[in-house]
Each structure stands twice: as structure tokens, then as C-alpha cells.
Tab-separated table of N, CA and C in Angstrom:
chain	number	residue	atom	x	y	z
A	105	MET	N	81.161	115.858	57.364
A	105	MET	CA	80.657	116.185	56.150
A	105	MET	C	81.320	117.464	55.398
A	106	THR	N	81.573	118.511	56.451
A	106	THR	CA	82.259	119.861	56.117
A	106	THR	C	83.572	119.470	55.463
A	107	GLN	N	84.354	118.628	55.842
A	107	GLN	CA	85.663	118.560	55.166
A	107	GLN	C	85.398	117.943	53.929
A	108	GLN	N	84.376	117.196	53.746
A	108	GLN	CA	83.936	116.499	51.852
A	108	GLN	C	83.450	118.279	51.151
A	109	LYS	N	82.697	118.914	52.100
A	109	LYS	CA	82.375	120.099	51.192
A	109	LYS	C	83.985	121.047	50.843
A	110	GLN	N	84.339	121.217	52.051
A	110	GLN	CA	85.771	121.717	51.706
A	110	GLN	C	86.572	121.470	50.198
A	111	HIS	N	86.748	119.852	50.626
A	111	HIS	CA	87.616	118.958	49.223
A	111	HIS	C	86.663	119.676	47.734
A	112	GLN	N	85.412	119.348	48.204
A	112	GLN	CA	84.660	119.801	46.589
A	112	GLN	C	84.989	120.973	46.159
A	113	GLN	N	84.741	122.044	47.155
A	113	GLN	CA	85.143	123.067	46.968
A	113	GLN	C	86.517	123.555	46.327
A	114	SER	N	87.318	122.627	46.866
A	114	SER	CA	88.694	122.747	46.349
A	114	SER	C	89.110	122.188	45.031
A	115	LEU	N	88.595	121.376	44.698
A	115	LEU	CA	88.017	120.542	43.780
A	115	LEU	C	87.479	121.491	42.535
A	116	GLU	N	86.383	122.238	42.795
A	116	GLU	CA	85.757	122.680	42.013
A	116	GLU	C	86.656	124.205	41.673
A	117	ASN	N	87.481	124.750	42.277
A	117	ASN	CA	88.445	125.738	42.562
A	117	ASN	C	89.860	125.317	41.430
A	118	ALA	N	90.287	123.793	41.510
A	118	ALA	CA	90.905	123.879	40.516
A	118	ALA	C	90.768	123.195	39.221
A	119	ILE	N	89.215	123.125	39.001
A	119	ILE	CA	88.774	122.751	37.832
A	119	ILE	C	88.951	124.594	37.128
A	120	GLN	N	88.201	124.923	37.704
A	120	GLN	CA	87.824	126.638	37.405
A	120	GLN	C	90.051	126.992	37.150
A	121	ASN	N	90.575	126.936	37.720
A	121	ASN	CA	91.793	127.523	37.209
A	121	ASN	C	92.307	126.350	36.141
A	122	ALA	N	92.105	125.392	35.991
A	122	ALA	CA	92.292	124.771	35.060
A	122	ALA	C	91.408	125.034	33.181
A	123	HIS	N	90.216	125.579	33.931
A	123	HIS	CA	89.780	126.359	32.230
A	123	HIS	C	90.565	127.378	31.912
A	124	HIS	N	90.680	128.441	33.151
A	124	HIS	CA	91.516	129.323	32.688
A	124	HIS	C	92.688	129.364	32.182
A	125	ALA	N	93.538	128.372	32.531
A	125	ALA	CA	94.669	127.796	31.754
A	125	ALA	C	94.825	127.582	30.435
A	126	LEU	N	93.814	127.053	30.347
A	126	LEU	CA	93.083	126.188	28.814
A	126	LEU	C	92.500	127.663	28.115
A	127	ASN	N	92.001	128.349	28.732
A	127	ASN	CA	91.942	129.383	27.823
A	127	ASN	C	93.024	130.433	27.539
A	128	SER	N	94.066	130.570	28.357
A	128	SER	CA	95.644	131.001	28.030
A	128	SER	C	95.862	130.348	26.852
A	129	SER	N	96.105	129.071	27.188
A	129	SER	CA	96.664	128.372	25.856
A	129	SER	C	96.027	128.500	24.616
A	130	GLN	N	94.873	128.884	24.801
A	130	GLN	CA	93.961	129.246	23.380
A	130	GLN	C	94.728	130.626	23.138
A	131	ASP	N	94.755	131.588	23.417
A	131	ASP	CA	94.650	132.911	23.468
A	131	ASP	C	96.523	132.721	22.997
A	132	ALA	N	97.626	131.847	23.807
A	132	ALA	CA	99.081	132.042	23.273
A	132	ALA	C	98.871	131.193	21.777
A	133	GLU	N	98.213	130.332	21.336
A	133	GLU	CA	98.367	129.929	20.075
A	133	GLU	C	97.719	130.923	19.079
A	134	GLN	N	96.683	131.596	19.291
A	134	GLN	CA	95.816	132.907	18.526
A	134	GLN	C	97.413	133.687	18.108
A	135	ALA	N	97.641	134.064	19.493
A	135	ALA	CA	99.072	135.039	19.421
A	135	ALA	C	100.099	134.610	18.316
A	136	VAL	N	100.321	133.233	18.610
A	136	VAL	CA	101.638	132.623	17.751
A	136	VAL	C	100.799	133.142	16.204
A	137	GLU	N	99.596	132.855	15.898
A	137	GLU	CA	99.561	132.869	14.569
A	137	GLU	C	99.364	134.019	14.244
A	138	GLN	N	98.742	135.108	15.080
A	138	GLN	CA	99.077	136.839	14.600
A	138	GLN	C	100.579	136.934	14.075
A	139	ALA	N	101.630	136.497	14.726
A	139	ALA	CA	102.641	136.888	15.066
A	139	ALA	C	102.789	136.160	13.505
A	140	MET	N	102.759	135.033	13.226
A	140	MET	CA	103.426	134.457	12.076
A	140	MET	C	103.237	135.150	10.974
A	141	THR	N	101.681	135.513	11.045
A	141	THR	CA	100.959	136.253	9.906
A	141	THR	C	101.649	137.583	9.577
A	142	SER	N	102.055	138.422	10.859
A	142	SER	CA	102.772	139.646	10.946
A	142	SER	C	104.053	139.483	10.270
A	143	SER	N	104.812	138.838	10.573
A	143	SER	CA	105.987	138.341	10.526
A	143	SER	C	107.332	139.719	10.949
A	144	ASP	N	106.574	140.204	12.171
A	144	ASP	CA	107.152	141.106	13.016
A	144	ASP	C	107.838	140.590	14.390
A	145	PRO	N	109.399	140.793	14.328
A	145	PRO	CA	110.115	139.835	15.443
A	145	PRO	C	109.886	140.389	16.728
A	146	GLU	N	109.037	141.083	16.930
A	146	GLU	CA	108.604	142.127	18.348
A	146	GLU	C	107.492	141.684	18.727
A	147	GLN	N	106.766	141.428	17.850
A	147	GLN	CA	105.362	140.481	18.158
A	147	GLN	C	105.905	139.042	18.198
A	148	MET	N	106.561	138.377	17.733
A	148	MET	CA	106.639	136.806	17.510
A	148	MET	C	107.833	136.474	19.107
A	149	GLN	N	108.589	138.073	19.623
A	149	GLN	CA	109.070	137.871	20.968
A	149	GLN	C	107.758	137.793	21.532
A	150	ARG	N	107.012	138.359	21.849
A	150	ARG	CA	106.165	138.473	22.599
A	150	ARG	C	104.961	137.191	22.688
A	151	ALA	N	104.894	136.914	21.493
A	151	ALA	CA	104.097	135.726	21.024
A	151	ALA	C	104.882	134.523	22.113
A	152	ARG	N	106.756	134.453	22.128
A	152	ARG	CA	106.773	133.517	22.726
A	152	ARG	C	106.695	133.339	24.323
A	153	GLN	N	106.414	134.822	24.935
A	153	GLN	CA	106.360	134.964	26.342
A	153	GLN	C	105.146	134.739	26.377
A	154	ILE	N	104.128	134.899	25.670
A	154	ILE	CA	102.750	134.693	26.235
A	154	ILE	C	102.402	132.637	25.772
A	155	VAL	N	103.091	132.265	25.021
A	155	VAL	CA	103.316	130.650	25.242
A	155	VAL	C	103.874	130.434	26.612
A	156	GLY	N	105.169	131.050	27.017
A	156	GLY	CA	105.835	130.660	28.018
A	156	GLY	C	105.024	130.335	29.592
A	157	GLN	N	104.101	131.684	29.081
A	157	GLN	CA	103.075	131.617	30.619
A	157	GLN	C	102.183	130.595	30.496
A	158	ALA	N	101.733	130.727	29.309
A	158	ALA	CA	100.083	129.679	29.267
A	158	ALA	C	100.320	128.775	29.563
A	159	ASN	N	102.164	128.097	29.223
A	159	ASN	CA	102.690	126.584	29.318
A	159	ASN	C	102.628	126.783	31.133
A	160	ARG	N	103.313	127.795	31.767
A	160	ARG	CA	103.607	127.312	33.090
A	160	ARG	C	101.990	127.552	33.428
A	161	ALA	N	100.925	128.047	33.048
A	161	ALA	CA	99.860	128.000	33.562
A	161	ALA	C	99.166	126.147	33.255
A	162	VAL	N	98.927	125.762	32.096
A	162	VAL	CA	98.710	124.496	32.236
A	162	VAL	C	99.610	123.816	33.179
A	163	TYR	N	100.777	123.929	33.020
A	163	TYR	CA	101.654	122.196	34.391
A	163	TYR	C	101.086	122.946	35.465
A	164	ASP	N	100.730	124.197	36.132
A	164	ASP	CA	100.314	124.508	37.518
A	164	ASP	C	98.933	124.225	37.878
A	165	ALA	N	97.985	124.465	36.779
A	165	ALA	CA	96.742	123.843	37.028
A	165	ALA	C	96.360	122.420	36.968
A	166	GLU	N	97.639	121.528	36.188
A	166	GLU	CA	97.417	120.129	35.787
A	166	GLU	C	97.775	119.593	37.151
A	167	GLU	N	99.083	120.286	37.899
A	167	GLU	CA	99.362	119.773	38.997
A	167	GLU	C	98.649	119.906	40.310
A	168	ARG	N	98.064	121.087	40.713
A	168	ARG	CA	97.066	121.535	41.071
A	168	ARG	C	95.570	120.670	41.082
A	169	LEU	N	95.259	120.477	39.473
A	169	LEU	CA	94.367	119.239	39.659
A	169	LEU	C	93.998	117.583	40.164
A	170	ARG	N	95.194	117.140	39.608
A	170	ARG	CA	95.888	116.518	40.231
A	170	ARG	C	96.201	116.150	41.854
A	171	ALA	N	96.537	117.231	42.600
A	171	ALA	CA	96.588	117.222	43.912
A	171	ALA	C	95.389	117.513	44.595
A	172	GLU	N	94.252	117.960	43.729
A	172	GLU	CA	92.614	117.974	44.633
A	172	GLU	C	92.109	116.695	44.010
A	173	ALA	N	92.047	116.095	42.892
A	173	ALA	CA	91.079	114.978	42.626
A	173	ALA	C	91.390	113.674	43.540
A	174	ASN	N	90.043	113.191	43.620
A	174	ASN	CA	90.064	112.047	44.484
A	174	ASN	C	90.450	110.504	43.935
A	175	GLU	N	90.247	109.586	44.478
A	175	GLU	CA	90.944	108.622	43.694
A	175	GLU	C	89.742	108.244	42.713
A	176	SER	N	88.550	108.509	43.025
A	176	SER	CA	87.558	108.267	42.336
A	176	SER	C	87.419	109.021	40.829
A	177	GLN	N	88.295	110.183	40.726
A	177	GLN	CA	88.478	110.728	39.398
A	177	GLN	C	86.671	111.011	38.711
A	178	GLU	N	86.179	112.109	39.507
A	178	GLU	CA	84.592	112.241	38.561
A	178	GLU	C	85.177	112.564	36.697
A	179	GLN	N	83.908	112.177	36.355
A	179	GLN	CA	84.289	112.271	34.889
A	179	GLN	C	85.043	113.627	34.236
A	180	GLN	N	83.975	114.774	34.710
A	180	GLN	CA	84.629	116.417	34.562
A	180	GLN	C	86.349	116.447	34.642
A	181	THR	N	86.778	116.005	36.121
A	181	THR	CA	88.045	115.912	36.381
A	181	THR	C	89.117	114.849	35.251
A	182	VAL	N	88.690	113.955	34.879
A	182	VAL	CA	89.476	113.194	33.884
A	182	VAL	C	89.168	114.061	32.621
A	183	GLN	N	87.759	114.458	31.938
A	183	GLN	CA	88.224	115.621	30.681
A	183	GLN	C	88.628	116.545	30.914
A	184	VAL	N	88.802	117.355	32.288
A	184	VAL	CA	89.617	118.590	32.247
A	184	VAL	C	91.480	118.029	32.393
A	185	LEU	N	91.572	117.031	33.074
A	185	LEU	CA	92.872	116.779	32.902
A	185	LEU	C	93.617	116.230	31.394
A	186	GLU	N	92.527	115.611	30.372
A	186	GLU	CA	92.645	115.044	29.350
A	186	GLU	C	92.864	116.393	28.578
A	187	GLN	N	91.781	117.349	28.409
A	187	GLN	CA	91.938	118.846	27.612
A	187	GLN	C	93.366	119.554	27.899
A	188	LEU	N	94.031	119.459	29.558
A	188	LEU	CA	95.291	119.921	29.566
A	188	LEU	C	96.334	119.275	29.410
A	189	GLU	N	96.329	118.167	29.090
A	189	GLU	CA	96.908	117.410	28.331
A	189	GLU	C	97.207	117.877	26.843
A	190	GLN	N	96.161	118.014	25.914
A	190	GLN	CA	96.514	118.207	24.606
A	190	GLN	C	96.783	119.667	24.856
A	191	ALA	N	96.577	120.791	25.641
A	191	ALA	CA	96.947	122.194	25.838
A	191	ALA	C	98.397	122.096	25.757
A	192	LYS	N	98.916	120.902	26.548
A	192	LYS	CA	100.464	121.194	26.549
A	192	LYS	C	100.656	120.553	25.140
A	193	GLN	N	100.170	120.192	24.894
A	193	GLN	CA	101.010	119.526	23.040
A	193	GLN	C	100.702	120.627	22.284
A	194	ASP	N	99.605	121.792	22.355
A	194	ASP	CA	99.349	122.224	21.293
A	194	ASP	C	100.585	123.515	21.881
A	195	LEU	N	100.916	124.061	23.140
A	195	LEU	CA	101.867	124.763	23.062
A	195	LEU	C	103.203	124.749	22.803
A	196	SER	N	103.262	123.667	22.894
A	196	SER	CA	104.482	122.608	22.373
A	196	SER	C	105.354	122.901	20.845
A	197	GLU	N	103.729	122.839	20.289
A	197	GLU	CA	103.983	123.150	18.753
A	197	GLU	C	103.985	124.584	18.737
A	198	ALA	N	103.063	125.127	19.557
A	198	ALA	CA	103.216	126.798	18.868
A	198	ALA	C	104.844	126.956	19.500
A	199	SER	N	105.425	126.940	20.454
A	199	SER	CA	106.479	127.065	20.961
A	199	SER	C	107.519	126.977	19.517
A	200	GLU	N	107.412	125.923	19.511
A	200	GLU	CA	108.582	125.097	17.917
A	200	GLU	C	107.987	126.147	16.938
A	201	ARG	N	106.968	126.862	16.594
A	201	ARG	CA	106.636	127.735	15.813
A	201	ARG	C	107.243	128.889	15.729
A	202	THR	N	107.346	129.328	16.931
A	202	THR	CA	108.040	130.712	17.165
A	202	THR	C	109.195	130.757	17.200
A	203	GLU	N	110.105	129.864	17.127
A	203	GLU	CA	111.315	129.683	16.702
A	203	GLU	C	112.169	130.043	15.574
A	204	GLN	N	112.714	130.894	15.740
A	204	GLN	CA	113.287	132.127	14.136
A	204	GLN	C	114.041	130.743	13.623
A	205	PRO	N	113.574	131.049	12.108
A	205	PRO	CA	114.116	129.815	10.911
A	205	PRO	C	115.622	129.857	11.022
A	206	LYS	N	116.540	129.069	10.884
A	206	LYS	CA	118.156	129.373	10.646
A	206	LYS	C	118.447	129.662	9.236
A	207	GLN	N	119.103	130.999	8.953
A	207	GLN	CA	119.231	131.531	8.044
A	207	GLN	C	120.295	130.361	7.286
A	208	MET	N	119.997	130.335	5.777
A	208	MET	CA	120.836	129.345	5.073
A	208	MET	C	122.075	129.979	4.714
A	209	ARG	N	123.136	129.350	4.447
A	209	ARG	CA	124.070	129.786	4.063
A	209	ARG	C	125.156	129.902	2.708
């Protein structure tokens, strides 16, 4: 019974960590939008860094959550994994938007 409680606590921690990563991904997308609006190269560089950090957080959170999830995969776990997958796609798109456009010759 104690082992089950420890597993449940680890799973809850992994879910909480995933929610933090999802928040980071939203913050990164906002940083990209602000950088694009300002057209400031330094702000764009910072946005790229924020996207990179958020991307790592999302991948790490997904890995940890999958490691903690048991085979029954409670609905909450499945839902958070789906949100993490969507965040990875959103961050990929945000990263593409931070790339400097090629100059026309």
C-alpha cells in the first residue's frame, strides 16, 4: 500500500511538472509574438532561447510522465500527454517563426 502511495505521489509530481512545462511553452510563444511585433533582433534572440528552454522542459516532462504512468494510464495522464504533444508542435512552429529571414539578392 505504501508503494502504491509513493507511485501515486510520483505520478502527481510528474503531472505537476508537466503543467509547469506547458506554462513555459505558452510563455515562450508569447515571447516570440512580442519579439516579432518589436522586430528587435536582441529580443528575437532571447525569444529563441526561451523557446529552446521551454522545448527541453516539455520533452523532459513528457519523458518523466511516461516513466511514472502505469499501464492503466488514468485519463488525466493521457490528457496531459496529449497537451505536451501539442505544446511540442506549437514550440516547433514558434521556433520556425524566430528564424531570421534570408535576404533577397
